[in-house]
Coordinates of C-alpha atoms in Angstrom, one line a residue:
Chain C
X218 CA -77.1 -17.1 -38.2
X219 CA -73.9 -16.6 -40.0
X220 CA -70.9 -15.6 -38.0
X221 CA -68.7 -12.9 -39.1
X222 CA -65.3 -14.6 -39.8
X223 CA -62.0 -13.7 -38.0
X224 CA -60.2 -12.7 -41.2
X225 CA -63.3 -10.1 -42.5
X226 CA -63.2 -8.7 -39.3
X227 CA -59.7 -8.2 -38.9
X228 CA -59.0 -6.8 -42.2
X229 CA -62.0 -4.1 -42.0
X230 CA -60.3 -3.7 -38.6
X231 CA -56.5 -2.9 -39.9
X232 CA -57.8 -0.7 -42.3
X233 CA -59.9 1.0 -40.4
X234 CA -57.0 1.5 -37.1
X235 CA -54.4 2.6 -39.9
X236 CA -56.8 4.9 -41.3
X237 CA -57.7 6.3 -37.7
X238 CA -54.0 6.6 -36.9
X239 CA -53.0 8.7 -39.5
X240 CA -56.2 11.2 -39.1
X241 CA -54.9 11.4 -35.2
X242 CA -51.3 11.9 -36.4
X243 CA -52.5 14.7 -39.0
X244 CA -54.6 16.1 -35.8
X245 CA -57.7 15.5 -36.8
X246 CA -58.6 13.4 -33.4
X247 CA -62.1 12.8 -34.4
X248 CA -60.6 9.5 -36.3
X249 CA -60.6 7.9 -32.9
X250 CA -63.9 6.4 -33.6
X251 CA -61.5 4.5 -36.2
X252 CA -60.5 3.2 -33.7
X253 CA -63.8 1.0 -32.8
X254 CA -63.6 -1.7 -35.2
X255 CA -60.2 -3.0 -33.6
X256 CA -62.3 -2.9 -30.1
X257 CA -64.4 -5.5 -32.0
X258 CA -62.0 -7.5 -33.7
X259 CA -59.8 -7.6 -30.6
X260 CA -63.3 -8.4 -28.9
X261 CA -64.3 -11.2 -31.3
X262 CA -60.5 -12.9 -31.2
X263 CA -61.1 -13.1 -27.4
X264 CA -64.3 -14.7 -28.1
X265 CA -62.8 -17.2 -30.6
X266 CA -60.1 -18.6 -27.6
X267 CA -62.3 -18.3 -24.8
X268 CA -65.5 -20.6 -26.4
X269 CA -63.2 -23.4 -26.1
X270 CA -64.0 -23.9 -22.5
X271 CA -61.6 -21.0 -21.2
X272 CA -64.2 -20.0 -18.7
X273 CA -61.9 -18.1 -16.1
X274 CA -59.4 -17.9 -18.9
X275 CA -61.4 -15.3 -20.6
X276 CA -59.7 -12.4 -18.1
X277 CA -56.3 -13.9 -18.9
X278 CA -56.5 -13.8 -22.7
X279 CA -57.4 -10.5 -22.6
X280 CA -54.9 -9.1 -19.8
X281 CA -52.0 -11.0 -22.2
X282 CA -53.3 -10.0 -25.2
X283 CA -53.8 -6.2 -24.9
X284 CA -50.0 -6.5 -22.9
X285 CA -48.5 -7.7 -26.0
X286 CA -50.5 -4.9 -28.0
X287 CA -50.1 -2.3 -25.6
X288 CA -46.1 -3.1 -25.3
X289 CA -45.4 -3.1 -29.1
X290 CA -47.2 0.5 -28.9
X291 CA -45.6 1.9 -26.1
X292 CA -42.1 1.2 -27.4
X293 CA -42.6 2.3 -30.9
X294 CA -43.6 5.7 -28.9
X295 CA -40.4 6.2 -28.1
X296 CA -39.3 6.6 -30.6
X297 CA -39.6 10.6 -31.2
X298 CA -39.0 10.0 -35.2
X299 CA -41.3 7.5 -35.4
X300 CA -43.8 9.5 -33.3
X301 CA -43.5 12.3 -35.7
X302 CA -43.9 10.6 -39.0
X303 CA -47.8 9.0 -38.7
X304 CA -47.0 6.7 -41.5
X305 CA -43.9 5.6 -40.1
X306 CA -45.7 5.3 -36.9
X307 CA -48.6 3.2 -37.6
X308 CA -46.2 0.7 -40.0
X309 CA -43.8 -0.1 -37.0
X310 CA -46.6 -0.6 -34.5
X311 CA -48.5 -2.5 -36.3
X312 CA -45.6 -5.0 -37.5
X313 CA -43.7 -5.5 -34.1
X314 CA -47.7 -6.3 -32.4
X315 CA -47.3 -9.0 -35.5
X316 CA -44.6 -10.5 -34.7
X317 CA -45.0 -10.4 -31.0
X318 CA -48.8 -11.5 -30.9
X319 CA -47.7 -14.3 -33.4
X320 CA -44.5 -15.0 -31.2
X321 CA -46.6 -15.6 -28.0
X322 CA -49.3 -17.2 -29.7
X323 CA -46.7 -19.8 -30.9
X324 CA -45.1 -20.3 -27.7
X325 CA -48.2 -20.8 -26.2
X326 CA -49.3 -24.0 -28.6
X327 CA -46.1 -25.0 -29.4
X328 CA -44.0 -24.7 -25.7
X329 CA -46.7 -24.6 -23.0
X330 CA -49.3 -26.9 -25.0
X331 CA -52.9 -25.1 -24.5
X332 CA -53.9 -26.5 -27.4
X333 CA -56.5 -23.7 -28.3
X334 CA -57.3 -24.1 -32.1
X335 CA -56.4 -20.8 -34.0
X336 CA -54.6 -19.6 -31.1
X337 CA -51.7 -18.3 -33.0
X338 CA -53.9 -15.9 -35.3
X339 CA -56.1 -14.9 -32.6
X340 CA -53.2 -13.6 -30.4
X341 CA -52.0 -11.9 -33.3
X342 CA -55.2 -10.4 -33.9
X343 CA -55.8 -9.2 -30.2
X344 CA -52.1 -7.9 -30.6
X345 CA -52.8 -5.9 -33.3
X346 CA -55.6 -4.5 -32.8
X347 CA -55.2 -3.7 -29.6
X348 CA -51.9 -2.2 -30.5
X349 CA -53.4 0.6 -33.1
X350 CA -55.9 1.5 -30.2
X351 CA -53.3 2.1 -28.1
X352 CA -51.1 4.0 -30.9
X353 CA -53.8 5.9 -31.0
X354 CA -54.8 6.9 -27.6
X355 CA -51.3 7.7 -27.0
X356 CA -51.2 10.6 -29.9
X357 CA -54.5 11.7 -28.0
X358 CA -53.0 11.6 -24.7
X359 CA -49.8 12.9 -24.9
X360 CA -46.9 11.4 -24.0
X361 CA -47.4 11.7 -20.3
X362 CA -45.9 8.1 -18.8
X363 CA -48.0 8.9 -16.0
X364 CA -51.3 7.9 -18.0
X365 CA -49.4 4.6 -19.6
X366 CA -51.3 2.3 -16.9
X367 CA -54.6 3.9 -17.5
X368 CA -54.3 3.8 -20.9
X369 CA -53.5 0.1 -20.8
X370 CA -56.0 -0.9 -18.2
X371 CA -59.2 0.5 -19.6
X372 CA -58.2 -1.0 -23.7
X373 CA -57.8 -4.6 -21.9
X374 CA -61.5 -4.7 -20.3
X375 CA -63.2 -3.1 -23.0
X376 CA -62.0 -5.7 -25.2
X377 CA -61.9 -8.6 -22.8
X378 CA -65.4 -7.8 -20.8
X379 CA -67.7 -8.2 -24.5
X380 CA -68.0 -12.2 -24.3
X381 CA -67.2 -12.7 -20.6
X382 CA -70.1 -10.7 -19.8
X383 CA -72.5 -12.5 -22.7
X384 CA -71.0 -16.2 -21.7
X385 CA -73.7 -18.6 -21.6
X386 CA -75.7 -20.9 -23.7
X387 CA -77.7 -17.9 -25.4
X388 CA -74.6 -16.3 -26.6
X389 CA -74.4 -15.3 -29.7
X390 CA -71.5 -13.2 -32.1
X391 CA -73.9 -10.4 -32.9
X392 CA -74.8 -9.7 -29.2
X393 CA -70.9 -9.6 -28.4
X394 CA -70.0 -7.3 -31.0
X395 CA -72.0 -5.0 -30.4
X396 CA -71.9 -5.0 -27.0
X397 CA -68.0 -4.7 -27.9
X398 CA -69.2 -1.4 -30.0
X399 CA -71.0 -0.4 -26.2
X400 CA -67.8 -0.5 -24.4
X401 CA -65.4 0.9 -27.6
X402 CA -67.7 4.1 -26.9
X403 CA -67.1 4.1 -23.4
X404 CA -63.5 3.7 -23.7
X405 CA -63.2 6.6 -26.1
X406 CA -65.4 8.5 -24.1
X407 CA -63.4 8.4 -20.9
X408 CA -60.1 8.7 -22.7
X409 CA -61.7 12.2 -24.4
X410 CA -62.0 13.0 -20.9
X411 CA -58.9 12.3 -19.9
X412 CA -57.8 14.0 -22.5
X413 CA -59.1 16.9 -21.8
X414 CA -57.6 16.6 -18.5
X415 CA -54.3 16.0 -20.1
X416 CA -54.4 19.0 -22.2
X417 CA -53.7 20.9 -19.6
X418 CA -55.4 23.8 -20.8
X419 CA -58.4 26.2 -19.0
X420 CA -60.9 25.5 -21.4
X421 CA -61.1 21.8 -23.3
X422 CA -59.0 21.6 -26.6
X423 CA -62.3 21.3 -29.4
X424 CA -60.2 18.5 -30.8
X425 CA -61.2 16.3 -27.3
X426 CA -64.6 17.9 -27.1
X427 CA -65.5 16.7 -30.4
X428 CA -63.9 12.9 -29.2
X429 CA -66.4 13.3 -26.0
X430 CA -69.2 14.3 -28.5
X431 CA -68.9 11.5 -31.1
X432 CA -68.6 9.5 -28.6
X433 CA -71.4 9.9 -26.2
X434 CA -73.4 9.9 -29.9
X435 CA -72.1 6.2 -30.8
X436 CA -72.7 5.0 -27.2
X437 CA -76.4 6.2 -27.1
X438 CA -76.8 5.0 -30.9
X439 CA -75.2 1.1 -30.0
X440 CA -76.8 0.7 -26.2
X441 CA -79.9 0.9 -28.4
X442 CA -79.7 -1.4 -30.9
X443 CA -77.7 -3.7 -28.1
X444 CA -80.9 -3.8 -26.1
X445 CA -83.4 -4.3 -29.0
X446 CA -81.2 -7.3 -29.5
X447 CA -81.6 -8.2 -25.6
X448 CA -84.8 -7.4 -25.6
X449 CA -84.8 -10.6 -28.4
X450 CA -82.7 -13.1 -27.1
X451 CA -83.7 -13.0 -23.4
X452 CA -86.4 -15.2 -21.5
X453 CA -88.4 -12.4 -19.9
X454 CA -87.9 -8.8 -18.7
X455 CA -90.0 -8.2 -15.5
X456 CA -90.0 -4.6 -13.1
X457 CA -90.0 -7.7 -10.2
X458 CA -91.5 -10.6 -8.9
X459 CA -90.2 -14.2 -8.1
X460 CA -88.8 -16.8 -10.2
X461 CA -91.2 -19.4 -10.6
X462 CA -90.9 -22.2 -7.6
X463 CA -89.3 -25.3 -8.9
X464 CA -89.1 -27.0 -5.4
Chain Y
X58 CA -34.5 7.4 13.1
X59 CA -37.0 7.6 10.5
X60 CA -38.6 10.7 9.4
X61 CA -42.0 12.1 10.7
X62 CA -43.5 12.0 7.0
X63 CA -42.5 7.7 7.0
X64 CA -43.5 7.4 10.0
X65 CA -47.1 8.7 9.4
X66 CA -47.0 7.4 5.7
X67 CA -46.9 3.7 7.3
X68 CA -49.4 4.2 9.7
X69 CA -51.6 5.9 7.1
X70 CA -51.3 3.1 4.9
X71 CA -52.2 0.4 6.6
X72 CA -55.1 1.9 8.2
X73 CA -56.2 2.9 4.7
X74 CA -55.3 -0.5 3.3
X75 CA -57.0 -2.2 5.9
X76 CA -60.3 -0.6 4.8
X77 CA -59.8 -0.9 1.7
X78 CA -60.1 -4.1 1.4
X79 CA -63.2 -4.3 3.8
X80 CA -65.0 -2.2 1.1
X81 CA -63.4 -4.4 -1.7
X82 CA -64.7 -7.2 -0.4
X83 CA -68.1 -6.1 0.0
X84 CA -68.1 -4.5 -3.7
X85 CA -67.6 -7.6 -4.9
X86 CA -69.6 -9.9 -3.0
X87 CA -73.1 -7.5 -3.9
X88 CA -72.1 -8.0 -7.4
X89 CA -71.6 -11.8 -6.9
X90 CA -67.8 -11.2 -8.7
X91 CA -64.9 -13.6 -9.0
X92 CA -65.3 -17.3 -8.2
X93 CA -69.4 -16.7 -6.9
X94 CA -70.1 -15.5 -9.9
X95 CA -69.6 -18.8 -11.8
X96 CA -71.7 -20.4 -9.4
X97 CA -74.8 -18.3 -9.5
X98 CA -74.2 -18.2 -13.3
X99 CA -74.2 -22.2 -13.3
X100 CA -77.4 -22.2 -10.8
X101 CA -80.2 -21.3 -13.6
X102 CA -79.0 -24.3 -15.4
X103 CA -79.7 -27.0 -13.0
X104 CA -83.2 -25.4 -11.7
X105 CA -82.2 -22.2 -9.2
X106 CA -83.5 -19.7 -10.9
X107 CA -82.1 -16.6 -8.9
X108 CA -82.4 -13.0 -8.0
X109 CA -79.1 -11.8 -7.3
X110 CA -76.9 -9.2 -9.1
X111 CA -74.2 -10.7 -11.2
X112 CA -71.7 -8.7 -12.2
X113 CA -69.3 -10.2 -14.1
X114 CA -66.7 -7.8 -15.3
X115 CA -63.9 -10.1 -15.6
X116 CA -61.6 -11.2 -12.5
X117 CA -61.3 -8.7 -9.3
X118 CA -57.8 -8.2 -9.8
X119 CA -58.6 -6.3 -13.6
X120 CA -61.7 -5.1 -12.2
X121 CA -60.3 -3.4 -9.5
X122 CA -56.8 -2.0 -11.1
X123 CA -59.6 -0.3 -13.7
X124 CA -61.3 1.5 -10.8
X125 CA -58.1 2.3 -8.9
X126 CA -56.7 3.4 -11.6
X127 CA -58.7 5.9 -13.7
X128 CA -59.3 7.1 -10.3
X129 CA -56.0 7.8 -9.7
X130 CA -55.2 8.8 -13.1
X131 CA -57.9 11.7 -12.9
X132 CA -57.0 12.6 -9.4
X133 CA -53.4 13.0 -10.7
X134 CA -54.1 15.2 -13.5
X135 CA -56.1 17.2 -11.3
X136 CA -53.8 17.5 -8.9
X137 CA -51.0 18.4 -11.4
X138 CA -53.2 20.9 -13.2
X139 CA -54.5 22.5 -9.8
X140 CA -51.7 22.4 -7.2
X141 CA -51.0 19.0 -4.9
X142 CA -51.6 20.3 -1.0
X143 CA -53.3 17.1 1.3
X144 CA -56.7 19.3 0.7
X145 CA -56.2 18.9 -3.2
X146 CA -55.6 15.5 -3.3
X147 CA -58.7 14.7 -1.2
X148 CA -60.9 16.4 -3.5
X149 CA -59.1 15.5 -6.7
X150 CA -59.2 11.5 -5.6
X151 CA -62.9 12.0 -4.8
X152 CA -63.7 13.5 -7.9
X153 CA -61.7 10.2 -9.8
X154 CA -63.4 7.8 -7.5
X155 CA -66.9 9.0 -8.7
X156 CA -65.6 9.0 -12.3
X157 CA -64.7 5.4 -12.1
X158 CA -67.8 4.5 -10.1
X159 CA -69.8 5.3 -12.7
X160 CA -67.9 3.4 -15.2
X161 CA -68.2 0.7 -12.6
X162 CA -72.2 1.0 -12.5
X163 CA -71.8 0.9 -16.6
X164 CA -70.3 -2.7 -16.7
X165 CA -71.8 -4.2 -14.0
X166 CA -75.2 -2.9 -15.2
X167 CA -74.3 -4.5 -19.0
X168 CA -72.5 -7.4 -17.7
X169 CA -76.1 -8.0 -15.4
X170 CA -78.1 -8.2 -18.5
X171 CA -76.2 -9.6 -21.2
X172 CA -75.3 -12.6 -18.8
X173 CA -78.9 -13.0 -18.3
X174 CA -79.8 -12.7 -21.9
X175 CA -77.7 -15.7 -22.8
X176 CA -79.6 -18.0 -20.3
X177 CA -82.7 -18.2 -22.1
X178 CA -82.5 -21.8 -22.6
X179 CA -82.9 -21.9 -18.3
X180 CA -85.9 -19.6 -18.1
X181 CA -84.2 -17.1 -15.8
X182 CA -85.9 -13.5 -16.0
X183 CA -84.2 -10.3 -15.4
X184 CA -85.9 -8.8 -12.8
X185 CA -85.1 -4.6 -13.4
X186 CA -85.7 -4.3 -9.2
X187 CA -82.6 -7.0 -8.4
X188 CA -80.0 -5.2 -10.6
X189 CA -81.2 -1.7 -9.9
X190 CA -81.4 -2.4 -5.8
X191 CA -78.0 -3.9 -5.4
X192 CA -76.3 -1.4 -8.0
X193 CA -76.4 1.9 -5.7
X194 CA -74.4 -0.7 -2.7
X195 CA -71.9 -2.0 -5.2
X196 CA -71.7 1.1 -6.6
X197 CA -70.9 2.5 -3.2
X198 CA -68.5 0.2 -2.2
X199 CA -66.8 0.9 -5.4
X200 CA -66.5 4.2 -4.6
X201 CA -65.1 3.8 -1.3
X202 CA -62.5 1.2 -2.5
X203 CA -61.2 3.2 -5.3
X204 CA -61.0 6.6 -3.4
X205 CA -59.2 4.9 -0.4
X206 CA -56.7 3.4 -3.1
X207 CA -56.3 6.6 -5.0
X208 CA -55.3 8.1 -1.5
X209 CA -53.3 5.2 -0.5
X210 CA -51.6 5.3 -4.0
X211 CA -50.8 8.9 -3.4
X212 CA -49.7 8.3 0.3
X213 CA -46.9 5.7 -0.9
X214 CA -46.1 8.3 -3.7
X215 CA -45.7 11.1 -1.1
X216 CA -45.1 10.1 1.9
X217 CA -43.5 7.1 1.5
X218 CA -41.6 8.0 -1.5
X219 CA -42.5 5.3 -4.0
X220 CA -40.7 6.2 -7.1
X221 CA -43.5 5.1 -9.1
X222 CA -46.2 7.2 -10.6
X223 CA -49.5 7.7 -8.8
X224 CA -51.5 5.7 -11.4
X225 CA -49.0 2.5 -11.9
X226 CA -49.4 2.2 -8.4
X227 CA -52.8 2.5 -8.0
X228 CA -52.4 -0.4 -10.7
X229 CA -50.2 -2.6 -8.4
X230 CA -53.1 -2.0 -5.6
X231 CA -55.8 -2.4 -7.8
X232 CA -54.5 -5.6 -8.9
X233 CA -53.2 -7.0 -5.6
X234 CA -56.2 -5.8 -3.6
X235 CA -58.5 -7.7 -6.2
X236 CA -56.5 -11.1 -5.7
X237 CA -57.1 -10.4 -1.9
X238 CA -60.7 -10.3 -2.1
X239 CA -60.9 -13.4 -4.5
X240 CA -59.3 -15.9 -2.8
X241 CA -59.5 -14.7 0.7
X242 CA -62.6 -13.1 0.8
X243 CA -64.8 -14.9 -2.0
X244 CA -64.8 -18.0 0.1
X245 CA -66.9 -16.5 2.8
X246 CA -69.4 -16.1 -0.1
X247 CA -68.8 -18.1 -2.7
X248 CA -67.8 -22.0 -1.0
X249 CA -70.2 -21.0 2.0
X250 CA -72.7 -18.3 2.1
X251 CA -74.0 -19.4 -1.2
X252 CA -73.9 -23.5 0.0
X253 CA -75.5 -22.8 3.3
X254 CA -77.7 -26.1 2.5
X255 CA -74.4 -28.0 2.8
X256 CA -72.0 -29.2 5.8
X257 CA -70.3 -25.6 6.5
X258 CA -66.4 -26.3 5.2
X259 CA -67.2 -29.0 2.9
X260 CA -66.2 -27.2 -0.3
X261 CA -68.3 -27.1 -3.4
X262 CA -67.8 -30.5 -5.4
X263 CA -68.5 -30.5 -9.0
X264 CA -71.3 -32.5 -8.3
X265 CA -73.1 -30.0 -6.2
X266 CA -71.6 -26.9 -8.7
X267 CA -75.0 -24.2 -9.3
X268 CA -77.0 -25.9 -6.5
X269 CA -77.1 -22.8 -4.3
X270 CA -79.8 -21.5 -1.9
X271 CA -81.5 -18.6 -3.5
X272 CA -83.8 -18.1 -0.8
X273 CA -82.9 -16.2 2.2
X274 CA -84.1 -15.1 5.6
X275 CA -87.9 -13.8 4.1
X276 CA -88.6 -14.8 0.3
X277 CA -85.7 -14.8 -2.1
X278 CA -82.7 -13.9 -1.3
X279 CA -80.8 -10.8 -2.9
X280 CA -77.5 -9.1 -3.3
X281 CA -78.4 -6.3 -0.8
X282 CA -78.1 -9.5 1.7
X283 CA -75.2 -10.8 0.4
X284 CA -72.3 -7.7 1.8
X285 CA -74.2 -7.8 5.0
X286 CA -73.5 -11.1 5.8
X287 CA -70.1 -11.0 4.4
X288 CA -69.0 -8.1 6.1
X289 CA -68.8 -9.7 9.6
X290 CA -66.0 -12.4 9.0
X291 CA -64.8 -11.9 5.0
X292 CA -64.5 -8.4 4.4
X293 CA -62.4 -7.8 7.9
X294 CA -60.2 -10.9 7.0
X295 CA -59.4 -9.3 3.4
X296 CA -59.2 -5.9 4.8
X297 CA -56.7 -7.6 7.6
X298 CA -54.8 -9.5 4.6
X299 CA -54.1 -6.4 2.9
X300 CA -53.8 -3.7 5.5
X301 CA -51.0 -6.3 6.9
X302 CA -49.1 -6.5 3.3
X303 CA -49.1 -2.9 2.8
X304 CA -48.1 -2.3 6.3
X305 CA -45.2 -4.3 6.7
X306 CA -44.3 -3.8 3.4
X307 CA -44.2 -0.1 4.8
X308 CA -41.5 -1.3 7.4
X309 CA -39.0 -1.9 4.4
X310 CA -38.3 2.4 4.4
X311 CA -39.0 2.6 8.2
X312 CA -36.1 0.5 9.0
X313 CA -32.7 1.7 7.5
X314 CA -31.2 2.5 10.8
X315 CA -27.8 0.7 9.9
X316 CA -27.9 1.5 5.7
X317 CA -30.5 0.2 3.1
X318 CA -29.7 -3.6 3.4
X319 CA -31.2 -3.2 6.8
X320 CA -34.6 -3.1 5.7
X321 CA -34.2 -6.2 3.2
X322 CA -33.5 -7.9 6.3
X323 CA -36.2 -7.1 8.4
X324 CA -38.7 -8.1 6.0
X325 CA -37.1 -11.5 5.3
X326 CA -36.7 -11.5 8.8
X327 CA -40.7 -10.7 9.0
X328 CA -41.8 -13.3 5.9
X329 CA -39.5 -16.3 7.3
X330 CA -41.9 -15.6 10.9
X331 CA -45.0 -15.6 8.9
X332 CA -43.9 -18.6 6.7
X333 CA -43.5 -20.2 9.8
X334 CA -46.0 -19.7 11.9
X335 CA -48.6 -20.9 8.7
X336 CA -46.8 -24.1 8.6
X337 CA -47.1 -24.3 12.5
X338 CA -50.8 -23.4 12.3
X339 CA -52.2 -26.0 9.2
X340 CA -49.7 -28.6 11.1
X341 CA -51.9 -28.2 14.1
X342 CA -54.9 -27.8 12.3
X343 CA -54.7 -31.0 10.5
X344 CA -53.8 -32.8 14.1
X345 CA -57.1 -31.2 15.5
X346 CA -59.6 -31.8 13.2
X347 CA -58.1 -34.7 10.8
X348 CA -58.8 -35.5 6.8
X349 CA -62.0 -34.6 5.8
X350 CA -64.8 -37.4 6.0
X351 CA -66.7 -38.0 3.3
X352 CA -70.8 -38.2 4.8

């Protein structure tokens, strides 16, 4: 089967964050499920470093990765003028995560020598990406410093759990991505709740009701067709019983 | 003299601590996490095909800062929103810590199948009754651990006057208690429960790597077993670990009788004793009981 390439993905992925960043910024905060194509690419770059034999590594990648993303976003947020101007906004996060995620991914072949192939893209890709998500669960949240640990703890499993949980000789991209598309609708799901939380308000703001709804919809809709492709790849699904004796 | 509200704030957290990491522990040891889990991932590969639950959601350390902290992060918001009395944050941190179980049961139950999906080549099943047996436990434990960090979190917040925010820290717990239970606790069950067929202490060679007993006391062994076993000698050595961090860490606001610098030297004071007495104990260890012989 043909694998989706790093680039494809990515680009689909920038344009699809940048175009989820402004809808959030122009309060329309459905556009967070814009937001799931970076889960994927971010998801997919993880995948790219950790099949070279990064077995434990896996956690790392993603922990560094989604710190460099997360970072770049929380200090462009700072910046109230920036904050205010979504164009403005989504331009400076997604050009200091460049420089950063290519900064580290340089340092990382070139200094400490983990000769990973492609390591400089991918950690510019996993910055990026995971930069816009965090962009863009920061216009959702608030800017509450309270919920900056949350914010960046949930984005770095949902984008580095995907291939650690599919490792093994079965793996395959597909399987990953979409179990990457799982885990984006869980992410957005809690952070809709959080964000009703957040709001502060007696009854939820429709604006994070509709976040909940769309994604509770795209969670149902991808555990589907991630199991049909379980259901496809796997040895045998059995209620119980014993594995068959081998000595 | 140190205030009433530090003085109960240490106590607190070290008792909380201390069972913290007992549940930690066993959460992670039913869902064959950390270091196990690459073993009974390796097993179906050279023949030992398995029934245990194995959740792998990345490292503890992540795993457990993700628990901790959207515990703590609902609990915080709840409490802001509603009023923070001791009542409040009870409630509030129990309502986080079943918020983040279930996000717990979510990945371990995905992690479970996909990592079973990619060992087709090895002819390993997925047997529905040896995720969804061992998922309630974990799923307990998980609860437990993340409530009793969310409240610990809260205690160094409030009684102990942590500047930090009630999340962050629940991070910094999250995160330390998780490297706790993998490298003190995950040897009890990953280098010897789950190599019981070799010489107890001998470590796991590469050449004996996914060669572990997957049958138990009657029929095949499961991860119901597992925290059951583990819970006698690992899960009281992590919870001792970090109960003893946060504890004495604790000391470094009790004691400013003469100024702040006090306190920085009690605790070097403290880590220079501990420092020591390790060196004193593998010094005489190594005496006692020599290299280790090979056969």
């Amino acid at each position: 089967m043909k694998e989706i390439q790093i680039h494809t993905l990515f680009g689909a992925a920038l344009l699809s964050g940048i175009a989820g960043i402004l809808l959030i910024g122009h309060g329309i905060s459905i556009g967070i499920v814009f937001l799931w194509l970076p889960f994927l690419s971010a998801a997919n770059s993880i995948r790219g470093m950790a099949m070279y034999g990064l077995g434990t590594g896996n956690a790392s990648i993603g922990y560094w990765g989604t710190a460099v993303g997360a970072t770049s976003a929380f200090v462009v947020s700072l910046s109230v003028s920036c904050r205010s101007t979504p164009l403005l906004y989504v331009a400076a996060v997604v050009a200091i995560s460049l420089v950063i995620g290519l900064a580290t991914g340089i340092l990382a072949d070139k200094v400490i020598r983990m000769r990973i192939p492609r390591i400089e893209l991918n950690s510019a890709v996993i910055a990026m990406s995971t930069a816009m998500i965090t962009a863009g669960s920061l216009l959702i949240l608030g800017n509450d410093y309270g919920l900056y640990p949350f914010i960046y703890i949930i984005i770095t499993l949902a984008v580095l759990h995907p291939y650690n949980a599919s490792t093994g000789a079965g793996e395959n991209q597909k399987r990953t991505l979409l179990l990457a598309l799982v885990e984006a609708c869980m992410t957005t799901l809690v952070i809709g709740i959080v964000a009703m939380l957040a709001s502060r308000s007696s009854i939820p703001v429709s604006g994070d009701v509709a976040i909940v709804a769309a994604s509770a919809c795209g969670l149902v809709i991808a555990v589907v067709a991630w199991y049909r492709l379980v259901k496809s790849d796997i040895y045998e699904i059995r209620w119980t019983g014993y594995p068959p004796a081998e000595h | 003299m140190a205030s009433t509200s530090l003085l109960l704030g240490t106590a607190l957290a070290g008792f909380l601590a201390f069972l913290a990491g007992i549940f930690e522990d066993s959460e992670s040891n039913a869902g064959s996490a950390s270091n196990p889990n690459s073993q009974v991932q390796l097993a179906p590969q050279i023949g030992n095909r398995h029934r245990y639950f194995n959740k792998a959601i990345s490292g503890e350390p992540p795993a457990n800062a993700l628990w901790a902290t959207t515990a703590a992060t609902i609990a915080y918001l709840l409490t802001a929103h509603f009023g923070g009395d001791a009542f409040a944050v009870l409630i509030a941190s129990i309502i986080g810590a079943a918020s983040s179980t279930l996000l717990l049961c979510a990945y371990g139950a995905l992690s479970h199948i996909s990592r079973i999906a990619s060992m087709k080549n090895f002819e390993q099943a997925l047997y529905w009754d040896s995720l969804l047996t061992p998922l309630p436990l974990d799923a307990a434990y998980g609860f437990l651990t993340a409530l009793i960090l969310t409240l610990l979190a809260f205690a160094a917040h409030g009684l102990l006057g942590n500047p930090f925010s009630v999340p962050l820290i629940a991070l910094f717990f999250g995160i330390t208690i998780g490297a706790i239970g993998s490298s003190t606790g995950d040897i009890y069950y990953g280098a010897e429960r789950l190599y019981q067929c070799y010489i107890f202490g001998s470590g796991i060679p590469i050449s004996v790597q996914g060669d572990i007993d997957v049958k138990g006391e009657y029929g095949y062994r499961n991860s119901v077993d597992t925290p059951y076993f583990t819970i006698r000698f690992g899960g009281l050595v992590t919870g001792l670990a970090f109960g003893m961090l946060i504890f004495l860490d604790a000391w470094s606001r009790l004691f400013t009788f003469a100024g702040v610098w006090t306190s920085v030297i009690v605790v070097s004071a403290l880590v220079l004793v501990i420092l020591i007495f390790i060196y004193l104990l593998e010094v005489y260890t190594r005496k006692r009981y020599g290299r280790y012989a090979e056969d």
